[in-house]
């Protein structure tokens, strides 16, 4: 049988994948009759961003050997992989400014994050921003973020948003 764990915000469900015994499709949770000997259990299809673990009476590779009259149950657990979001800050001082990236606090969903360090987030929509920093700088969002600093991640995604602060020329 297959189960799906969604601790990282994934939306996959049992049935998204095709369960296989010896390459042939089988129904989830329904006993299949096979002959004695070695057999292979696996799956195909389904959404990306999930890590499968085979267990029960199968070994980690999905192999199981049956003697005549044996009854075995193999399990496959698909666990969503938490996505990561990296915020990279760059400061442009081409009009007399002297600020550095550390003058700003970088934010994901209102919580502080380190510059250039991947942060584990749940699947879904997130908001990237900043606080603090000296006046006289214009911020521009880029990378995987839209112009307002919004980004959406699916299970297993690894995305990077950029914030460029450019000093504004005196008038």
PDB file of C-alpha atoms in Angstrom:
ATOM      1  CA  UNK A   1       0.000   0.000   0.000  1.00  0.00           C
ATOM      2  CA  UNK A   2       0.997   3.595  -0.535  1.00  0.00           C
ATOM      3  CA  UNK A   3       0.693   6.490   1.882  1.00  0.00           C
ATOM      4  CA  UNK A   4       1.629  10.140   1.386  1.00  0.00           C
ATOM      5  CA  UNK A   5       3.113  12.325   4.134  1.00  0.00           C
ATOM      6  CA  UNK A   6       2.672  16.082   3.650  1.00  0.00           C
ATOM      7  CA  UNK A   7       4.543  17.761   6.510  1.00  0.00           C
ATOM      8  CA  UNK A   8       6.181  20.267   4.138  1.00  0.00           C
ATOM      9  CA  UNK A   9       2.901  21.480   2.623  1.00  0.00           C
ATOM     10  CA  UNK A  10       2.650  19.136  -0.363  1.00  0.00           C
ATOM     11  CA  UNK A  11      -0.747  18.299  -1.826  1.00  0.00           C
ATOM     12  CA  UNK A  12      -0.048  14.810  -3.205  1.00  0.00           C
ATOM     13  CA  UNK A  13      -2.432  11.987  -2.342  1.00  0.00           C
ATOM     14  CA  UNK A  14      -2.311   8.209  -2.454  1.00  0.00           C
ATOM     15  CA  UNK A  15      -3.327   7.301  -5.978  1.00  0.00           C
ATOM     16  CA  UNK A  16      -1.228  10.010  -7.672  1.00  0.00           C
ATOM     17  CA  UNK A  17       1.261   7.282  -8.549  1.00  0.00           C
ATOM     18  CA  UNK A  18       0.819   3.979 -10.337  1.00  0.00           C
ATOM     19  CA  UNK A  19       1.789   1.087  -8.050  1.00  0.00           C
ATOM     20  CA  UNK A  20       3.670  -1.750  -9.714  1.00  0.00           C
ATOM     21  CA  UNK A  21       4.484  -5.402  -9.015  1.00  0.00           C
ATOM     22  CA  UNK A  22       6.997  -6.827 -11.477  1.00  0.00           C
ATOM     23  CA  UNK A  23       6.286  -3.842 -13.755  1.00  0.00           C
ATOM     24  CA  UNK A  24       2.515  -4.410 -13.897  1.00  0.00           C
ATOM     25  CA  UNK A  25      -0.021  -2.039 -12.342  1.00  0.00           C
ATOM     26  CA  UNK A  26      -1.749  -3.098  -9.099  1.00  0.00           C
ATOM     27  CA  UNK A  27      -4.386  -1.430  -6.911  1.00  0.00           C
ATOM     28  CA  UNK A  28      -3.408   0.273  -3.640  1.00  0.00           C
ATOM     29  CA  UNK A  29      -4.293  -1.905  -0.648  1.00  0.00           C
ATOM     30  CA  UNK A  30      -5.754  -4.736  -2.733  1.00  0.00           C
ATOM     31  CA  UNK A  31      -3.983  -8.140  -2.532  1.00  0.00           C
ATOM     32  CA  UNK A  32      -2.415  -9.284  -5.816  1.00  0.00           C
ATOM     33  CA  UNK A  33      -1.806 -12.925  -6.636  1.00  0.00           C
ATOM     34  CA  UNK A  34       1.724 -13.676  -7.831  1.00  0.00           C
ATOM     35  CA  UNK A  35       3.757 -16.838  -8.145  1.00  0.00           C
ATOM     36  CA  UNK A  36       6.452 -18.031  -5.749  1.00  0.00           C
ATOM     37  CA  UNK A  37       9.890 -16.483  -6.193  1.00  0.00           C
ATOM     38  CA  UNK A  38      11.457 -13.046  -6.340  1.00  0.00           C
ATOM     39  CA  UNK A  39       9.301 -10.003  -7.099  1.00  0.00           C
ATOM     40  CA  UNK A  40       9.849  -6.285  -7.486  1.00  0.00           C
ATOM     41  CA  UNK A  41       7.535  -3.621  -6.046  1.00  0.00           C
ATOM     42  CA  UNK A  42       7.659   0.021  -7.165  1.00  0.00           C
ATOM     43  CA  UNK A  43       5.720   2.963  -8.524  1.00  0.00           C
ATOM     44  CA  UNK A  44       5.642   5.388 -11.431  1.00  0.00           C
ATOM     45  CA  UNK A  45       4.249   8.829 -12.146  1.00  0.00           C
ATOM     46  CA  UNK A  46       2.921  11.288  -9.607  1.00  0.00           C
ATOM     47  CA  UNK A  47       3.929  14.845  -8.801  1.00  0.00           C
ATOM     48  CA  UNK A  48       7.601  15.750  -8.343  1.00  0.00           C
ATOM     49  CA  UNK A  49       9.022  16.778  -4.987  1.00  0.00           C
ATOM     50  CA  UNK A  50       8.406  13.572  -3.031  1.00  0.00           C
ATOM     51  CA  UNK A  51      10.882  11.010  -1.678  1.00  0.00           C
ATOM     52  CA  UNK A  52       9.696   7.385  -1.693  1.00  0.00           C
ATOM     53  CA  UNK A  53      10.629   4.872   1.014  1.00  0.00           C
ATOM     54  CA  UNK A  54       9.812   1.195   0.476  1.00  0.00           C
ATOM     55  CA  UNK A  55       9.211  -0.956   3.541  1.00  0.00           C
ATOM     56  CA  UNK A  56       6.989  -3.579   5.088  1.00  0.00           C
ATOM     57  CA  UNK A  57       7.984  -7.032   3.847  1.00  0.00           C
ATOM     58  CA  UNK A  58      10.005  -5.525   0.964  1.00  0.00           C
ATOM     59  CA  UNK A  59      13.625  -4.473   1.271  1.00  0.00           C
ATOM     60  CA  UNK A  60      14.560  -0.855   0.562  1.00  0.00           C
ATOM     61  CA  UNK A  61      14.968  -1.592  -3.150  1.00  0.00           C
ATOM     62  CA  UNK A  62      11.417  -3.004  -3.391  1.00  0.00           C
ATOM     63  CA  UNK A  63      12.418  -6.664  -3.616  1.00  0.00           C
ATOM     64  CA  UNK A  64      10.529  -9.470  -1.896  1.00  0.00           C
ATOM     65  CA  UNK A  65      10.748 -13.250  -2.254  1.00  0.00           C
ATOM     66  CA  UNK A  66       7.718 -15.464  -1.675  1.00  0.00           C
ATOM     67  CA  UNK A  67       7.540 -19.181  -1.010  1.00  0.00           C
ATOM     68  CA  UNK A  68       4.421 -21.110  -2.080  1.00  0.00           C
ATOM     69  CA  UNK A  69       1.503 -20.002   0.130  1.00  0.00           C
ATOM     70  CA  UNK A  70       3.270 -16.886   1.485  1.00  0.00           C
ATOM     71  CA  UNK A  71       1.410 -13.635   1.993  1.00  0.00           C
ATOM     72  CA  UNK A  72       3.504 -10.447   2.169  1.00  0.00           C
ATOM     73  CA  UNK A  73       2.673  -6.753   2.437  1.00  0.00           C
ATOM     74  CA  UNK A  74       4.994  -4.122   1.043  1.00  0.00           C
ATOM     75  CA  UNK A  75       4.569  -0.402   1.745  1.00  0.00           C
ATOM     76  CA  UNK A  76       5.629   2.739  -0.088  1.00  0.00           C
ATOM     77  CA  UNK A  77       5.595   6.052   1.772  1.00  0.00           C
ATOM     78  CA  UNK A  78       5.957   9.196  -0.339  1.00  0.00           C
ATOM     79  CA  UNK A  79       7.071  12.112   1.824  1.00  0.00           C
ATOM     80  CA  UNK A  80       7.078  15.640   0.436  1.00  0.00           C
ATOM     81  CA  UNK A  81      10.490  17.252   0.338  1.00  0.00           C
ATOM     82  CA  UNK A  82      10.528  20.652   2.025  1.00  0.00           C
ATOM     83  CA  UNK A  83      11.369  23.386  -0.475  1.00  0.00           C
ATOM     84  CA  UNK A  84      14.153  25.893   0.161  1.00  0.00           C
ATOM     85  CA  UNK A  85      14.181  29.621  -0.487  1.00  0.00           C
ATOM     86  CA  UNK A  86      17.368  31.682  -0.646  1.00  0.00           C
ATOM     87  CA  UNK A  87      17.365  35.486  -0.470  1.00  0.00           C
ATOM     88  CA  UNK A  88      20.423  37.214  -1.931  1.00  0.00           C
ATOM     89  CA  UNK A  89      20.997  40.915  -1.192  1.00  0.00           C
ATOM     90  CA  UNK A  90      23.197  43.138  -3.364  1.00  0.00           C
ATOM     91  CA  UNK A  91      23.940  46.823  -2.744  1.00  0.00           C
ATOM     92  CA  UNK A  92      24.950  49.147  -5.570  1.00  0.00           C
ATOM     93  CA  UNK A  93      26.802  52.281  -4.442  1.00  0.00           C
ATOM     94  CA  UNK A  94      27.302  54.142  -7.740  1.00  0.00           C
ATOM     95  CA  UNK A  95      25.951  57.518  -6.600  1.00  0.00           C
ATOM     96  CA  UNK A  96      27.921  58.176  -3.427  1.00  0.00           C
ATOM     97  CA  UNK A  97      26.239  55.699  -1.052  1.00  0.00           C
ATOM     98  CA  UNK A  98      28.240  53.625   1.429  1.00  0.00           C
ATOM     99  CA  UNK A  99      25.721  51.028   2.650  1.00  0.00           C
ATOM    100  CA  UNK A 100      26.473  47.291   2.773  1.00  0.00           C
ATOM    101  CA  UNK A 101      24.099  44.312   2.561  1.00  0.00           C
ATOM    102  CA  UNK A 102      24.240  43.788   6.343  1.00  0.00           C
ATOM    103  CA  UNK A 103      22.578  47.176   6.899  1.00  0.00           C
ATOM    104  CA  UNK A 104      19.231  45.552   6.017  1.00  0.00           C
ATOM    105  CA  UNK A 105      17.404  42.660   7.668  1.00  0.00           C
ATOM    106  CA  UNK A 106      16.194  40.183   5.030  1.00  0.00           C
ATOM    107  CA  UNK A 107      12.748  38.676   5.585  1.00  0.00           C
ATOM    108  CA  UNK A 108      10.727  35.654   4.435  1.00  0.00           C
ATOM    109  CA  UNK A 109       7.101  35.878   5.574  1.00  0.00           C
ATOM    110  CA  UNK A 110       8.160  38.486   8.136  1.00  0.00           C
ATOM    111  CA  UNK A 111      10.895  36.345   9.727  1.00  0.00           C
ATOM    112  CA  UNK A 112      14.584  37.222   9.466  1.00  0.00           C
ATOM    113  CA  UNK A 113      16.794  35.084   7.192  1.00  0.00           C
ATOM    114  CA  UNK A 114      20.516  35.143   6.429  1.00  0.00           C
ATOM    115  CA  UNK A 115      21.803  36.593   3.147  1.00  0.00           C
ATOM    116  CA  UNK A 116      22.573  33.836   0.641  1.00  0.00           C
ATOM    117  CA  UNK A 117      21.646  30.969   3.000  1.00  0.00           C
ATOM    118  CA  UNK A 118      18.846  28.558   1.938  1.00  0.00           C
ATOM    119  CA  UNK A 119      15.871  28.570   4.337  1.00  0.00           C
ATOM    120  CA  UNK A 120      13.486  25.636   4.582  1.00  0.00           C
ATOM    121  CA  UNK A 121       9.900  26.733   3.923  1.00  0.00           C
ATOM    122  CA  UNK A 122       6.592  24.969   3.355  1.00  0.00           C
ATOM    123  CA  UNK A 123       5.164  24.517  -0.120  1.00  0.00           C
ATOM    124  CA  UNK A 124       3.001  27.445  -1.199  1.00  0.00           C
ATOM    125  CA  UNK A 125       3.184  31.228  -1.552  1.00  0.00           C
ATOM    126  CA  UNK A 126       5.771  33.286   0.342  1.00  0.00           C
ATOM    127  CA  UNK A 127       6.657  36.938   0.690  1.00  0.00           C
ATOM    128  CA  UNK A 128      10.263  38.177   0.577  1.00  0.00           C
ATOM    129  CA  UNK A 129      11.174  41.597   1.918  1.00  0.00           C
ATOM    130  CA  UNK A 130      13.571  43.639   3.984  1.00  0.00           C
ATOM    131  CA  UNK A 131      13.592  46.068   6.871  1.00  0.00           C
ATOM    132  CA  UNK A 132      16.004  48.695   8.153  1.00  0.00           C
ATOM    133  CA  UNK A 133      18.802  50.042   6.043  1.00  0.00           C
ATOM    134  CA  UNK A 134      19.741  53.647   5.372  1.00  0.00           C
ATOM    135  CA  UNK A 135      17.508  56.059   3.463  1.00  0.00           C
ATOM    136  CA  UNK A 136      18.336  56.952  -0.115  1.00  0.00           C
ATOM    137  CA  UNK A 137      18.205  53.487  -1.653  1.00  0.00           C
ATOM    138  CA  UNK A 138      15.691  52.002  -4.104  1.00  0.00           C
ATOM    139  CA  UNK A 139      14.949  48.261  -3.812  1.00  0.00           C
ATOM    140  CA  UNK A 140      14.258  45.988  -6.774  1.00  0.00           C
ATOM    141  CA  UNK A 141      13.154  42.346  -6.443  1.00  0.00           C
ATOM    142  CA  UNK A 142      14.252  39.705  -8.956  1.00  0.00           C
ATOM    143  CA  UNK A 143      15.377  36.136  -9.407  1.00  0.00           C
ATOM    144  CA  UNK A 144      12.462  33.793  -8.758  1.00  0.00           C
ATOM    145  CA  UNK A 145      10.457  36.554  -7.013  1.00  0.00           C
ATOM    146  CA  UNK A 146       8.036  38.803  -8.837  1.00  0.00           C
ATOM    147  CA  UNK A 147       8.466  42.590  -8.603  1.00  0.00           C
ATOM    148  CA  UNK A 148       6.559  42.682  -5.288  1.00  0.00           C
ATOM    149  CA  UNK A 149       8.737  40.002  -3.645  1.00  0.00           C
ATOM    150  CA  UNK A 150       6.233  37.137  -3.967  1.00  0.00           C
ATOM    151  CA  UNK A 151       7.259  33.589  -4.852  1.00  0.00           C
ATOM    152  CA  UNK A 152       5.474  30.214  -4.853  1.00  0.00           C
ATOM    153  CA  UNK A 153       7.288  26.951  -4.177  1.00  0.00           C
ATOM    154  CA  UNK A 154       6.215  23.339  -4.730  1.00  0.00           C
ATOM    155  CA  UNK A 155       7.579  20.375  -2.748  1.00  0.00           C
ATOM    156  CA  UNK A 156      11.236  19.832  -3.598  1.00  0.00           C
ATOM    157  CA  UNK A 157      11.717  23.289  -5.176  1.00  0.00           C
ATOM    158  CA  UNK A 158      14.837  25.317  -4.532  1.00  0.00           C
ATOM    159  CA  UNK A 159      14.349  28.961  -5.531  1.00  0.00           C
ATOM    160  CA  UNK A 160      16.384  32.139  -5.109  1.00  0.00           C
ATOM    161  CA  UNK A 161      15.026  35.660  -4.811  1.00  0.00           C
ATOM    162  CA  UNK A 162      17.242  38.702  -5.164  1.00  0.00           C
ATOM    163  CA  UNK A 163      16.951  42.176  -3.699  1.00  0.00           C
ATOM    164  CA  UNK A 164      19.136  44.900  -5.192  1.00  0.00           C
ATOM    165  CA  UNK A 165      19.356  48.191  -3.294  1.00  0.00           C
ATOM    166  CA  UNK A 166      20.757  50.953  -5.492  1.00  0.00           C
ATOM    167  CA  UNK A 167      21.679  54.333  -4.044  1.00  0.00           C
ATOM    168  CA  UNK A 168      19.648  57.185  -5.489  1.00  0.00           C
ATOM    169  CA  UNK A 169      21.579  60.021  -7.091  1.00  0.00           C
ATOM    170  CA  UNK A 170      21.235  63.342  -5.266  1.00  0.00           C
ATOM    171  CA  UNK A 171      19.124  65.915  -7.046  1.00  0.00           C
TER     172      UNK A 171
END
